[in-house]
Amino acid sequence: QLRQRLEKELEDIRGAGTWKNERVIASRQGPHLRLAGGGAGILNFCANNYLGLSSHPEVIRASVEALEKFGAGLSSVRFICGTQSIHKDLEEKIACFHQREDAILYASCFDANAGIFEALLTPEDAVLSDELNHASIIDGIRLCKANKYRYKHMDMQDLEAKLQETQKHRLRLVATDGAFSMDGDIAPLREICQLAQKYHALVFIDECHATGFLGPNGRGTDELLGVMDKVTIINSTLGKALGGAAGGYTTGPKPLIDLLRQRSRPYLFSNSLPPAVVGCASKALDLLMESNAIAQSMAAKTQRFRSKMTAAGFTISGKDHPICPVMLGDARLAAVMAEDMLNRGIYVIGFSYPVVPKGKARIRVQISAVHSDEDIDRCVEAFTEVGRKHGALP
């Protein structure tokens, strides 16, 4: 009976055109890939490898050195016998990068988001969450016992109304993605911080799609929008721009970080981050803090793709972010176009329900600092050909 029920559910997913195939890569991550089965010379436009550091030689070398010196893993959680000097060094480096007091490492930012709200908030408190926040924020909020409020996406009038409503609670925490991963739009942090100050609330931001490349020095949306001193808590990842391997973190006031070390369940009950991952993330941060040249190169490349695609007749969601969702609406159209793009040597993925709302299917293109202008132009040309073939363009 279980097998029959599962097979029926899987068939419904296929029938709806929302089945997600996993393409197998037989090379390093980067702007050019080789797929298993012989696909070579594929242009990759769907990785979170924003700064191109996933295969950077210095990042790889640092990872190998950490592996050789500190071993494959700790076989333990941090408070038993799983903390090494490199963990403490990386936490200090993260706090320095974000100009915060302290930081704590997790196996992923999903774990960081799962651990923060339950440890910090009680039934006396309230959390106000943007309705389009990442699934990990939503799940983390579900785990806590605080009073939960959801405001309309980036709607400051609705947020203010919710803040007024929550004045009866002890502590109020506004939680938002800094940059929203599905739409490529950036939270209005100035306005959020102004409202938080007015109603005596704290601000939490998830910076997974901002750390490393938004802002003059790549510190994220709070630096980009000039509110670094007004955001209380930052959660982010080491698994995207900062080396692309794995790992996440929380950075903020030292008493908060100390509390998380005592009460955050994903931290207390998960193995510590492997030394090789720590090594590559640490070197990625070194490269970023030595020079902002890589981060600054993103803006021109992002603008090139967005302007050329708009001129071709496509609707691109978001603004000035390397996440460039090509809005198509229909799930089947997104899937078929993505497959046809691969036939032309361009690796992109269609996104549909439940990853995005029904009727808002898209192909999410992501620009990397290691894409050349020729790579970008070739991608636009392929989109134009495929769009006309399938009726997405006139």
XYZ file of C-alpha atoms in Angstrom:
394
model
C 0.000 0.000 0.000
C 2.831 2.406 0.811
C 4.578 1.690 -2.500
C 1.335 2.210 -4.449
C 0.615 5.497 -2.683
C 4.150 6.791 -3.260
C 4.162 5.763 -6.924
C 0.832 7.532 -7.441
C 2.191 10.689 -5.806
C 5.330 10.572 -7.942
C 3.254 10.082 -11.091
C 1.168 13.141 -10.154
C 4.366 15.181 -9.896
C 5.444 14.013 -13.355
C 1.985 14.713 -14.742
C 2.044 18.262 -13.418
C 5.335 18.922 -15.221
C 7.150 19.684 -11.961
C 9.440 16.642 -11.812
C 13.001 17.644 -10.924
C 15.734 15.724 -12.713
C 19.263 15.798 -11.340
C 21.901 16.321 -13.992
C 25.187 14.643 -13.092
C 28.355 16.763 -13.368
C 31.606 14.954 -14.139
C 33.925 17.920 -13.585
C 34.636 20.695 -11.110
C 32.068 23.378 -10.468
C 32.655 26.401 -12.655
C 31.429 28.415 -15.641
C 32.289 25.511 -17.964
C 31.226 21.966 -17.116
C 31.413 18.428 -18.380
C 28.322 16.318 -17.748
C 28.327 12.585 -17.131
C 27.550 10.736 -20.317
C 29.718 12.859 -22.560
C 28.300 16.376 -22.419
C 31.381 18.605 -22.661
C 31.864 22.338 -23.023
C 28.618 23.124 -21.196
C 28.171 26.730 -20.040
C 26.883 26.773 -16.460
C 24.413 29.518 -15.531
C 22.648 28.031 -12.529
C 25.193 27.689 -9.711
C 25.517 29.830 -6.576
C 29.222 30.135 -7.368
C 28.920 33.928 -7.466
C 32.615 34.745 -7.100
C 33.947 31.726 -8.957
C 35.793 30.499 -5.852
C 34.502 26.907 -5.879
C 37.453 25.846 -8.017
C 39.888 28.656 -7.241
C 43.393 27.111 -6.940
C 44.210 28.872 -3.659
C 40.891 27.783 -2.135
C 41.489 24.182 -3.173
C 45.060 24.275 -1.850
C 43.899 25.605 1.521
C 41.321 22.841 1.730
C 43.908 20.142 1.007
C 46.312 21.590 3.582
C 43.587 21.624 6.248
C 42.654 18.047 5.373
C 46.231 16.862 5.733
C 46.898 18.767 8.969
C 43.567 18.369 10.796
C 42.127 15.152 9.300
C 38.908 14.240 7.514
C 36.581 15.054 10.393
C 36.176 15.234 14.149
C 33.720 12.352 14.681
C 32.115 14.503 17.350
C 30.089 17.573 18.169
C 31.773 20.819 19.161
C 31.344 20.759 22.941
C 32.575 17.176 23.379
C 35.764 16.974 21.336
C 34.945 18.570 18.010
C 36.405 22.056 18.218
C 39.737 22.733 16.518
C 41.766 25.917 16.337
C 40.696 26.418 12.726
C 37.029 26.537 13.786
C 37.742 29.332 16.252
C 39.917 31.162 13.715
C 37.185 31.039 11.057
C 34.521 32.243 13.497
C 36.732 35.186 14.420
C 37.312 35.943 10.728
C 33.570 35.849 9.958
C 32.816 38.248 12.814
C 35.563 40.578 11.590
C 34.266 40.462 8.014
C 30.732 41.389 9.106
C 32.007 43.810 11.755
C 30.162 41.926 14.500
C 31.231 40.761 17.975
C 31.249 37.001 17.472
C 30.148 34.151 15.189
C 29.181 30.482 15.435
C 29.578 27.820 12.731
C 26.960 25.306 11.593
C 26.901 22.467 9.086
C 24.707 24.661 6.846
C 22.757 27.889 6.953
C 19.630 25.736 7.030
C 20.893 24.518 10.419
C 21.719 28.074 11.487
C 18.145 29.121 10.680
C 16.788 26.042 12.447
C 18.764 26.914 15.556
C 18.351 30.655 16.049
C 14.633 31.248 16.653
C 13.997 28.413 19.101
C 17.000 29.383 21.204
C 16.262 33.115 21.226
C 12.475 33.474 21.337
C 9.933 32.427 23.979
C 6.094 32.487 24.159
C 6.431 36.064 25.436
C 8.043 37.187 22.179
C 6.990 37.740 18.554
C 8.621 37.108 15.203
C 7.546 38.950 12.043
C 8.524 37.171 8.838
C 8.376 38.207 5.165
C 5.950 35.869 3.388
C 8.567 34.920 0.770
C 11.375 34.116 3.177
C 13.486 31.037 2.475
C 12.070 27.660 3.530
C 14.763 27.311 6.202
C 13.607 30.538 7.906
C 10.013 29.336 7.768
C 10.966 25.963 9.271
C 13.122 27.611 11.934
C 10.257 29.868 12.973
C 7.911 26.869 13.152
C 10.216 25.287 15.739
C 10.053 28.224 18.147
C 7.264 29.043 20.600
C 7.072 32.747 19.838
C 3.954 34.410 18.474
C 4.225 34.269 14.678
C 3.251 37.037 12.250
C 3.732 37.070 8.484
C 3.837 40.319 6.527
C 3.319 40.777 2.805
C 6.454 40.569 0.697
C 8.552 43.726 1.218
C 5.349 45.614 2.148
C 6.347 48.219 4.711
C 2.778 49.310 5.456
C 1.861 45.753 6.368
C 5.035 45.342 8.420
C 4.270 48.516 10.356
C 0.721 47.311 11.043
C 2.114 44.024 12.353
C 4.682 45.857 14.491
C 1.904 47.934 16.014
C -0.054 44.768 16.704
C 2.917 43.100 18.424
C 3.700 45.876 20.909
C 2.133 43.731 23.626
C 4.967 41.201 23.305
C 8.274 41.362 25.172
C 10.694 41.101 22.244
C 9.908 41.637 18.552
C 12.162 40.208 15.836
C 11.744 41.130 12.170
C 13.112 38.299 9.989
C 13.845 38.711 6.294
C 16.047 37.442 3.521
C 18.534 40.119 2.527
C 18.279 39.025 -1.108
C 15.435 36.703 -2.087
C 16.726 33.663 -3.928
C 13.775 32.990 -6.227
C 13.060 36.541 -7.413
C 16.414 38.276 -7.180
C 14.950 41.219 -5.280
C 16.578 42.913 -2.304
C 14.822 43.634 0.982
C 14.239 47.333 1.759
C 16.506 47.187 4.790
C 16.642 50.944 5.363
C 12.883 51.092 5.796
C 12.787 47.862 7.811
C 15.434 49.194 10.203
C 13.628 52.518 10.545
C 10.402 50.730 11.493
C 12.262 48.409 13.844
C 13.823 51.383 15.599
C 10.458 53.145 15.814
C 8.755 50.116 17.388
C 11.730 48.858 19.436
C 12.233 45.662 17.421
C 15.327 43.721 16.364
C 16.269 42.862 12.784
C 17.460 39.469 11.529
C 18.633 38.918 7.929
C 19.550 35.809 5.981
C 22.420 36.771 3.684
C 23.024 33.532 1.770
C 22.492 35.251 -1.592
C 24.320 38.445 -0.647
C 27.455 37.578 1.347
C 30.580 38.054 -0.713
C 29.328 40.246 -3.532
C 26.662 42.791 -2.480
C 27.965 46.064 -1.085
C 31.242 47.883 -1.793
C 33.263 45.184 0.015
C 30.908 42.257 -0.461
C 29.661 42.273 3.130
C 26.026 42.006 2.056
C 22.772 43.901 1.861
C 23.311 45.742 5.146
C 26.536 47.208 3.737
C 24.908 47.867 0.351
C 22.102 49.851 1.993
C 24.164 51.475 4.739
C 22.542 49.865 7.796
C 25.316 47.641 9.154
C 24.932 49.202 12.607
C 21.165 48.624 12.667
C 20.940 44.895 11.841
C 21.273 42.774 14.992
C 21.656 39.226 13.651
C 23.057 37.860 10.381
C 22.814 34.264 9.232
C 24.647 33.242 6.092
C 26.404 30.425 4.260
C 29.872 29.292 3.323
C 28.353 27.111 0.604
C 27.718 29.724 -2.067
C 30.055 32.661 -2.749
C 32.511 31.753 0.032
C 34.055 28.629 -1.462
C 30.890 26.773 -2.350
C 31.456 23.674 -0.199
C 29.162 23.652 2.838
C 28.665 25.314 6.197
C 26.710 28.211 7.611
C 26.937 30.632 10.497
C 25.275 33.156 12.766
C 27.068 36.386 13.610
C 25.963 39.110 15.995
C 26.219 40.149 19.669
C 28.532 37.955 21.745
C 25.895 37.112 24.398
C 23.634 35.787 21.628
C 26.433 33.624 20.193
C 27.245 32.353 23.691
C 23.576 31.427 24.165
C 23.498 29.558 20.844
C 26.502 27.479 21.919
C 24.471 26.427 24.970
C 21.009 25.957 23.453
C 21.027 25.739 19.667
C 20.048 22.144 18.878
C 21.571 21.889 15.366
C 24.866 23.094 16.869
C 24.773 20.871 19.939
C 23.744 17.685 18.141
C 25.604 17.860 14.808
C 29.198 16.999 13.998
C 31.531 19.957 13.678
C 32.343 21.330 10.249
C 34.989 19.189 8.429
C 38.480 20.724 8.382
C 38.676 20.753 4.580
C 35.503 22.863 4.427
C 36.832 25.219 7.093
C 40.096 25.596 5.192
C 38.513 26.528 1.874
C 36.016 28.947 3.464
C 38.771 30.652 5.424
C 40.853 31.174 2.289
C 37.805 32.473 0.394
C 37.308 35.107 3.098
C 41.003 36.007 2.924
C 40.739 36.603 -0.818
C 37.622 38.703 -0.353
C 39.108 40.866 2.383
C 42.365 41.381 0.480
C 40.560 42.910 -2.510
C 37.016 43.798 -3.521
C 37.854 43.483 -7.236
C 36.080 40.133 -7.693
C 32.953 41.337 -5.915
C 32.880 44.568 -7.898
C 33.116 42.719 -11.217
C 29.661 41.262 -10.610
C 27.727 44.463 -11.228
C 28.751 44.984 -14.867
C 28.213 41.328 -15.789
C 24.813 41.245 -14.132
C 23.751 44.430 -15.928
C 24.949 43.050 -19.268
C 22.770 39.945 -18.982
C 19.696 41.743 -17.630
C 19.751 44.510 -20.258
C 20.313 42.139 -23.197
C 17.560 39.747 -22.067
C 15.109 42.608 -21.527
C 15.934 43.982 -24.976
C 15.211 40.540 -26.428
C 11.718 40.689 -24.927
C 12.025 38.588 -21.767
C 10.730 39.621 -18.343
C 13.528 39.418 -15.751
C 12.486 39.561 -12.115
C 14.419 41.410 -9.406
C 16.848 44.256 -9.798
C 20.658 44.547 -9.962
C 21.208 41.067 -8.526
C 23.080 38.185 -10.222
C 20.002 36.043 -9.646
C 18.123 36.748 -12.868
C 14.802 34.859 -13.026
C 13.470 34.586 -16.587
C 9.725 34.654 -15.886
C 7.685 32.214 -18.005
C 4.627 31.365 -15.892
C 3.985 27.850 -17.164
C 5.820 24.956 -15.471
C 5.970 22.783 -18.580
C 7.298 25.669 -20.666
C 10.055 26.316 -18.122
C 11.049 22.637 -18.068
C 11.020 22.223 -21.861
C 12.949 25.438 -22.465
C 15.575 24.481 -19.885
C 16.048 21.122 -21.590
C 16.329 22.776 -24.987
C 18.875 25.237 -23.596
C 21.012 22.276 -22.495
C 20.842 20.920 -26.047
C 22.442 24.218 -27.045
C 25.173 23.852 -24.419
C 23.658 26.117 -21.736
C 23.009 24.603 -18.304
C 19.976 26.267 -16.654
C 17.144 24.869 -14.556
C 13.404 25.511 -14.602
C 11.792 26.321 -11.261
C 8.151 25.546 -10.605
C 5.765 24.702 -7.768
C 6.385 23.989 -4.893
C 9.746 25.814 -5.136
C 7.905 28.888 -6.458
C 4.156 29.713 -6.394
C 1.872 28.124 -8.973
C 1.690 30.162 -12.167
C 5.090 31.767 -11.545
C 7.419 29.211 -13.105
C 10.717 30.573 -14.310
C 14.216 29.671 -15.408
C 16.573 31.101 -12.813
C 19.826 32.297 -14.351
C 22.743 33.099 -12.043
C 25.688 35.197 -13.129
C 29.184 34.482 -11.813
C 32.278 36.670 -11.686
C 34.051 34.055 -13.812
C 31.593 34.304 -16.712
C 33.084 36.146 -19.667
C 31.149 38.648 -21.775
C 31.179 36.036 -24.531
C 29.631 33.476 -22.170
C 26.835 35.897 -21.303
C 26.161 36.810 -24.930
C 26.023 33.149 -25.928
C 23.488 32.482 -23.167
C 21.272 35.362 -24.331
C 21.432 34.159 -27.940
C 20.388 30.646 -26.906
C 17.502 32.005 -24.815
C 16.301 34.057 -27.753
C 16.345 31.057 -30.103
C 14.598 28.757 -27.618
C 12.095 31.441 -26.586
C 10.984 31.953 -30.173
C 10.824 28.214 -30.809
C 8.470 27.611 -27.846
C 6.375 30.768 -28.156
C 7.800 32.607 -25.160
C 8.896 35.372 -27.558
C 7.061 36.675 -30.631
